[in-house]
Structure formats: structure tokens, C-alpha cells
Amino acid sequence: MSDLSVVLIEDHDLTRVGLKTALQCKDGIQVLGEAANATQGLKLLSTLKPDVAIVDIGLPDMDGIELTRTFRHAQDEASRDATKVLILTMHESEDAVLAAFAAGADSYCMKDISIDRLAEALHATHAGNCWIDPAIAGVVLHQMRQASPTADTPFNKTVTIQGNDPELEQALETSPLTERELEVLELIVAGCSNAVIAEKLYITVGTVKTHVRNILNKLCADDRTQAAVRALRSGLIS
């Protein structure tokens, strides 16, 4: 299997160099190129065609959201899925998160993410999954609760995140989540730790761990983040 190819678009030199160095130390990931602004970044994306582009929002000449929108518009249908876009930023405001997905971003991570989790997010994004940082998952959940999925919805891209997965639907028909598991899942989506969940639901941490394990099994998820993404996509949390 060939390495996952990445292009970094980040204007802070230390951050960009640090990310490049760290990612190159991870097995299965190859950094093809780097850019310090959007103009250079768009040129790299069109010539190198990486599997995933890591894009910072705060670029000097064009913000990362506009870069994503411009890049998506330039792609034809055949190459639409060739390069995924992962937003990596310090911005966790609702407007920034929703605008990024509306522009065509595939995943959204905070810059304080560990390199191991970033590598996981890159592989998940390349595989076609929407990786959402637990710190901002609640923002997407809030939008899903408020948005009406019509053609006039300003953030149509975010609405499509909740599209049902036939395999997930079939799994849940066989083993539906209990009322308590749904309560725990909603708190997972909100980014709560096991200790916080236990406190909010007046149960022990051990019981929370049991519920989390059952939720992961029923959602066919590898971890809490993937479970949160699948819950958001399928509309399990209402």
C-alpha cells in the first residue's frame, strides 16, 4: 500500500516545519510539499494532487475557507474526491466551523491535537470519513438541531453530514441503542470525558465505560471521535 500523501498550507513557519517533521516520522504518511500562503497552496494542490491537504484558516492572502471553496470550484467531478481537505486551526467558533464545511472541507481539527490523533484524522479523512474534533463536535450538533435541510439553508454542506449510512442503519436495527446509551452518546458528542458523563448522569465511571464500549460496538466505531461523527451523520442525536 502506498503512503498517504499530504500537502501543508500554513503561514507560521515554526508550526509548518514542526508539522512536517512530525508527520514525516509517522509510518505511512508522506509530505509532498508545503506552502506559506493560499496562492502557493492552490498551485501545489493542482500540481501535486495529494491525498489530503492540511489547511490553516488564518492565511495572509486568502483565508483557508476561501481557499477550500476556490479549490473545490476548480475541481471537476472526476477529481472531486481525489484530494480531501482537513482544516487545522485554533478557531472553534460556530461560524468558522460551519463555513469550513460549507466551503467543502472534509474534516476539522484543532491545532492542539496530538500528532498521533492528527495522523489518525488524516487516514480517516483519506478513507472518506468526516473527522470532527471532539472540541467542536457540539457546534455541528447544534447546527444540525437548528438547520432545516432545504435548498435555501446557508450551510448545505454541514447538513449533508447527517446523511444516513445504510450499514449503520442495519446495525442499529439489529442492536439499537438504549435510552441510557443515547444519553451517554450525546455527552460524548458534546466532548465530555467519562468522569464528566458519570457526574452528569449520576452513575459510576465504570458504568460509563461499559456504556461507551457498547456504543462503540453498536456503531461499529473504533473510538469516541468516530462514534461522535457517526452519531452526527446519522442524526441519532436529536
Short mmCIF file of C-alpha atoms in Angstrom, two decimals:
data_model
loop_
_atom_site.label_atom_id
_atom_site.label_comp_id
_atom_site.label_asym_id
_atom_site.label_seq_id
_atom_site.Cartn_x
_atom_site.Cartn_y
_atom_site.Cartn_z
CA MET A 1 0.00 0.00 0.00
CA SER A 2 1.37 3.43 -0.95
CA ASP A 3 1.90 6.15 1.63
CA LEU A 4 -0.81 8.71 2.27
CA SER A 5 0.37 11.92 0.60
CA VAL A 6 -0.08 15.30 2.29
CA VAL A 7 0.40 18.97 1.45
CA LEU A 8 0.72 21.52 4.28
CA ILE A 9 -0.68 25.02 3.83
CA GLU A 10 0.27 27.02 6.92
CA ASP A 11 1.72 30.53 7.18
CA HIS A 12 3.50 30.16 10.53
CA ASP A 13 6.95 28.81 9.74
CA LEU A 14 7.54 27.09 13.08
CA THR A 15 4.13 25.40 13.02
CA ARG A 16 4.54 24.28 9.40
CA VAL A 17 8.08 22.95 9.89
CA GLY A 18 7.07 21.24 13.12
CA LEU A 19 4.10 19.54 11.48
CA LYS A 20 6.17 18.45 8.50
CA THR A 21 8.88 16.98 10.70
CA ALA A 22 6.41 15.18 12.96
CA LEU A 23 4.33 13.77 10.09
CA GLN A 24 7.37 12.53 8.22
CA CYS A 25 8.20 10.45 11.29
CA LYS A 26 4.86 8.66 11.04
CA ASP A 27 4.76 5.44 9.06
CA GLY A 28 2.51 5.56 6.03
CA ILE A 29 2.49 9.36 5.61
CA GLN A 30 4.48 11.37 3.06
CA VAL A 31 4.57 15.18 2.98
CA LEU A 32 4.76 16.11 -0.70
CA GLY A 33 5.05 19.86 -0.25
CA GLU A 34 4.33 22.89 1.87
CA ALA A 35 3.10 26.43 1.30
CA ALA A 36 3.07 29.59 3.42
CA ASN A 37 0.06 31.20 1.75
CA ALA A 38 -3.08 30.35 -0.19
CA THR A 39 -1.73 31.30 -3.62
CA GLN A 40 1.21 28.92 -3.30
CA GLY A 41 -1.06 26.34 -1.72
CA LEU A 42 -3.54 26.28 -4.60
CA LYS A 43 -0.67 25.83 -7.07
CA LEU A 44 0.68 22.90 -5.07
CA LEU A 45 -2.74 21.27 -4.85
CA SER A 46 -3.25 21.48 -8.60
CA THR A 47 0.19 20.11 -9.46
CA LEU A 48 0.88 17.58 -6.70
CA LYS A 49 -2.69 16.31 -6.19
CA PRO A 50 -2.12 15.00 -2.65
CA ASP A 51 -4.47 12.63 -0.86
CA VAL A 52 -5.12 15.20 1.88
CA ALA A 53 -4.45 18.93 2.17
CA ILE A 54 -3.93 20.30 5.68
CA VAL A 55 -5.17 23.89 5.55
CA ASP A 56 -4.92 26.62 8.17
CA ILE A 57 -7.76 29.14 8.26
CA GLY A 58 -5.60 32.19 9.05
CA LEU A 59 -3.64 32.53 5.83
CA PRO A 60 -2.36 36.02 4.87
CA ASP A 61 -3.61 36.39 1.30
CA MET A 62 -6.81 34.33 1.39
CA ASP A 63 -8.27 32.57 4.39
CA GLY A 64 -8.33 28.78 4.43
CA ILE A 65 -12.10 28.65 4.00
CA GLU A 66 -11.95 30.68 0.79
CA LEU A 67 -9.01 28.58 -0.37
CA THR A 68 -11.08 25.45 0.15
CA ARG A 69 -14.03 26.93 -1.73
CA THR A 70 -11.79 28.06 -4.61
CA PHE A 71 -10.11 24.67 -4.80
CA ARG A 72 -13.42 22.82 -4.82
CA HIS A 73 -14.79 25.02 -7.59
CA ALA A 74 -11.69 24.33 -9.68
CA GLN A 75 -12.09 20.56 -9.35
CA ASP A 76 -14.06 18.63 -11.92
CA GLU A 77 -16.41 15.82 -10.95
CA ALA A 78 -13.84 13.15 -11.80
CA SER A 79 -11.29 14.55 -9.36
CA ARG A 80 -13.73 15.71 -6.68
CA ASP A 81 -12.69 13.01 -4.24
CA ALA A 82 -9.03 12.88 -5.27
CA THR A 83 -7.88 15.38 -2.62
CA LYS A 84 -9.54 15.71 0.77
CA VAL A 85 -9.29 18.91 2.83
CA LEU A 86 -8.57 18.86 6.55
CA ILE A 87 -8.87 22.21 8.31
CA LEU A 88 -6.35 22.61 11.13
CA THR A 89 -6.83 25.76 13.18
CA MET A 90 -7.27 27.42 16.54
CA HIS A 91 -10.71 28.75 15.53
CA GLU A 92 -13.62 26.89 17.13
CA SER A 93 -16.37 29.47 16.64
CA GLU A 94 -19.62 28.21 15.15
CA ASP A 95 -19.27 30.48 12.12
CA ALA A 96 -15.77 29.22 11.32
CA VAL A 97 -16.67 25.55 11.72
CA LEU A 98 -19.84 25.69 9.65
CA ALA A 99 -18.31 27.92 6.98
CA ALA A 100 -15.43 25.46 6.57
CA PHE A 101 -17.79 22.55 5.93
CA ALA A 102 -19.96 24.72 3.69
CA ALA A 103 -16.87 25.53 1.62
CA GLY A 104 -16.17 21.84 1.08
CA ALA A 105 -13.84 20.83 3.91
CA ASP A 106 -13.91 17.15 4.79
CA SER A 107 -12.57 17.29 8.36
CA TYR A 108 -11.90 19.87 11.07
CA CYS A 109 -9.18 19.61 13.75
CA MET A 110 -7.91 21.93 16.44
CA LYS A 111 -4.19 22.77 16.49
CA ASP A 112 -3.71 21.35 19.97
CA ILE A 113 -4.38 17.86 18.61
CA SER A 114 -1.62 15.31 19.23
CA ILE A 115 0.40 14.14 16.25
CA ASP A 116 -0.92 10.59 16.71
CA ARG A 117 -4.52 11.83 16.58
CA LEU A 118 -3.72 14.02 13.59
CA ALA A 119 -2.30 11.01 11.76
CA GLU A 120 -5.49 9.13 12.65
CA ALA A 121 -7.58 12.03 11.35
CA LEU A 122 -5.61 12.12 8.10
CA HIS A 123 -6.13 8.42 7.44
CA ALA A 124 -9.83 8.65 8.34
CA THR A 125 -10.28 11.67 6.07
CA HIS A 126 -8.50 9.96 3.19
CA ALA A 127 -10.80 6.96 3.65
CA GLY A 128 -13.81 9.21 3.08
CA ASN A 129 -14.83 9.77 6.69
CA CYS A 130 -15.60 13.16 8.19
CA TRP A 131 -13.25 13.57 11.19
CA ILE A 132 -14.54 16.19 13.61
CA ASP A 133 -12.51 17.26 16.62
CA PRO A 134 -14.46 16.43 19.81
CA ALA A 135 -13.84 20.01 20.96
CA ILE A 136 -16.09 21.35 18.19
CA ALA A 137 -18.44 18.41 17.65
CA GLY A 138 -21.04 20.17 19.77
CA VAL A 139 -21.03 23.09 17.31
CA VAL A 140 -22.02 20.77 14.47
CA LEU A 141 -24.62 19.10 16.68
CA HIS A 142 -26.15 22.49 17.49
CA GLN A 143 -26.34 23.39 13.79
CA MET A 144 -27.95 20.05 12.96
CA ARG A 145 -30.63 20.72 15.57
CA GLN A 146 -31.30 24.22 14.24
CA ALA A 147 -30.88 23.75 10.49
CA SER A 148 -33.69 22.91 8.13
CA PRO A 149 -32.31 20.77 5.28
CA THR A 150 -33.64 22.79 2.37
CA ALA A 151 -32.02 24.26 -0.71
CA ASP A 152 -32.03 27.65 0.98
CA THR A 153 -30.07 26.50 4.02
CA PRO A 154 -26.88 28.62 4.10
CA PHE A 155 -24.70 25.73 5.26
CA ASN A 156 -25.86 22.93 2.98
CA LYS A 157 -22.54 21.12 3.30
CA THR A 158 -22.98 20.69 7.03
CA VAL A 159 -26.50 19.39 6.63
CA THR A 160 -25.25 16.59 4.39
CA ILE A 161 -23.01 15.37 7.22
CA GLN A 162 -26.06 13.73 8.77
CA GLY A 163 -26.76 11.58 5.71
CA ASN A 164 -27.74 8.07 6.79
CA ASP A 165 -25.27 5.21 6.38
CA PRO A 166 -27.15 2.07 5.23
CA GLU A 167 -24.70 -0.24 7.04
CA LEU A 168 -25.06 1.76 10.24
CA GLU A 169 -28.85 1.75 9.94
CA GLN A 170 -28.83 -2.02 9.53
CA ALA A 171 -26.53 -2.47 12.54
CA LEU A 172 -28.74 -0.26 14.69
CA GLU A 173 -31.85 -2.13 13.62
CA THR A 174 -30.20 -5.31 14.89
CA SER A 175 -28.81 -3.76 18.09
CA PRO A 176 -30.50 -0.40 18.79
CA LEU A 177 -29.04 1.96 21.35
CA THR A 178 -30.80 2.04 24.71
CA GLU A 179 -32.13 5.28 26.15
CA ARG A 180 -29.16 5.47 28.54
CA GLU A 181 -26.69 4.79 25.74
CA LEU A 182 -28.23 7.65 23.74
CA GLU A 183 -27.74 9.94 26.75
CA VAL A 184 -24.11 8.89 27.01
CA LEU A 185 -23.64 9.30 23.24
CA GLU A 186 -24.99 12.85 23.32
CA LEU A 187 -22.48 13.73 26.03
CA ILE A 188 -19.68 12.09 24.01
CA VAL A 189 -20.65 14.27 21.05
CA ALA A 190 -20.52 17.29 23.36
CA GLY A 191 -16.90 16.37 24.16
CA CYS A 192 -17.45 15.22 27.75
CA SER A 193 -14.97 12.89 29.45
CA ASN A 194 -16.05 9.70 31.20
CA ALA A 195 -15.75 11.44 34.56
CA VAL A 196 -17.97 14.32 33.45
CA ILE A 197 -20.53 11.92 31.95
CA ALA A 198 -20.61 9.97 35.21
CA GLU A 199 -21.19 13.17 37.18
CA LYS A 200 -23.95 14.42 34.88
CA LEU A 201 -25.82 11.10 34.78
CA TYR A 202 -25.19 10.16 38.44
CA ILE A 203 -23.53 6.86 37.57
CA THR A 204 -20.05 5.44 38.16
CA VAL A 205 -17.15 5.87 35.75
CA GLY A 206 -17.08 2.08 35.38
CA THR A 207 -20.70 2.11 34.22
CA VAL A 208 -19.90 4.89 31.76
CA LYS A 209 -17.05 2.82 30.32
CA THR A 210 -19.44 -0.09 29.84
CA HIS A 211 -21.93 2.14 28.03
CA VAL A 212 -19.17 3.63 25.86
CA ARG A 213 -17.92 0.16 24.93
CA ASN A 214 -21.45 -0.91 23.97
CA ILE A 215 -21.95 2.29 21.94
CA LEU A 216 -18.71 1.76 20.01
CA ASN A 217 -19.70 -1.83 19.25
CA LYS A 218 -23.19 -0.90 18.08
CA LEU A 219 -21.94 1.98 15.92
CA CYS A 220 -19.05 -0.12 14.60
CA ALA A 221 -16.75 2.70 15.72
CA ASP A 222 -13.09 2.40 16.67
CA ASP A 223 -13.12 5.26 19.16
CA ARG A 224 -15.20 8.05 20.70
CA THR A 225 -14.46 10.51 17.90
CA GLN A 226 -15.65 8.13 15.22
CA ALA A 227 -18.75 7.37 17.29
CA ALA A 228 -19.48 11.10 17.56
CA VAL A 229 -19.07 11.60 13.81
CA ARG A 230 -21.39 8.68 13.03
CA ALA A 231 -23.95 9.96 15.51
CA LEU A 232 -23.88 13.37 13.83
CA ARG A 233 -24.05 11.92 10.33
CA SER A 234 -26.95 9.58 11.05
CA GLY A 235 -28.99 12.04 13.10
CA LEU A 236 -29.02 9.71 16.11
CA ILE A 237 -28.79 12.71 18.44
CA SER A 238 -31.93 14.83 18.10
#
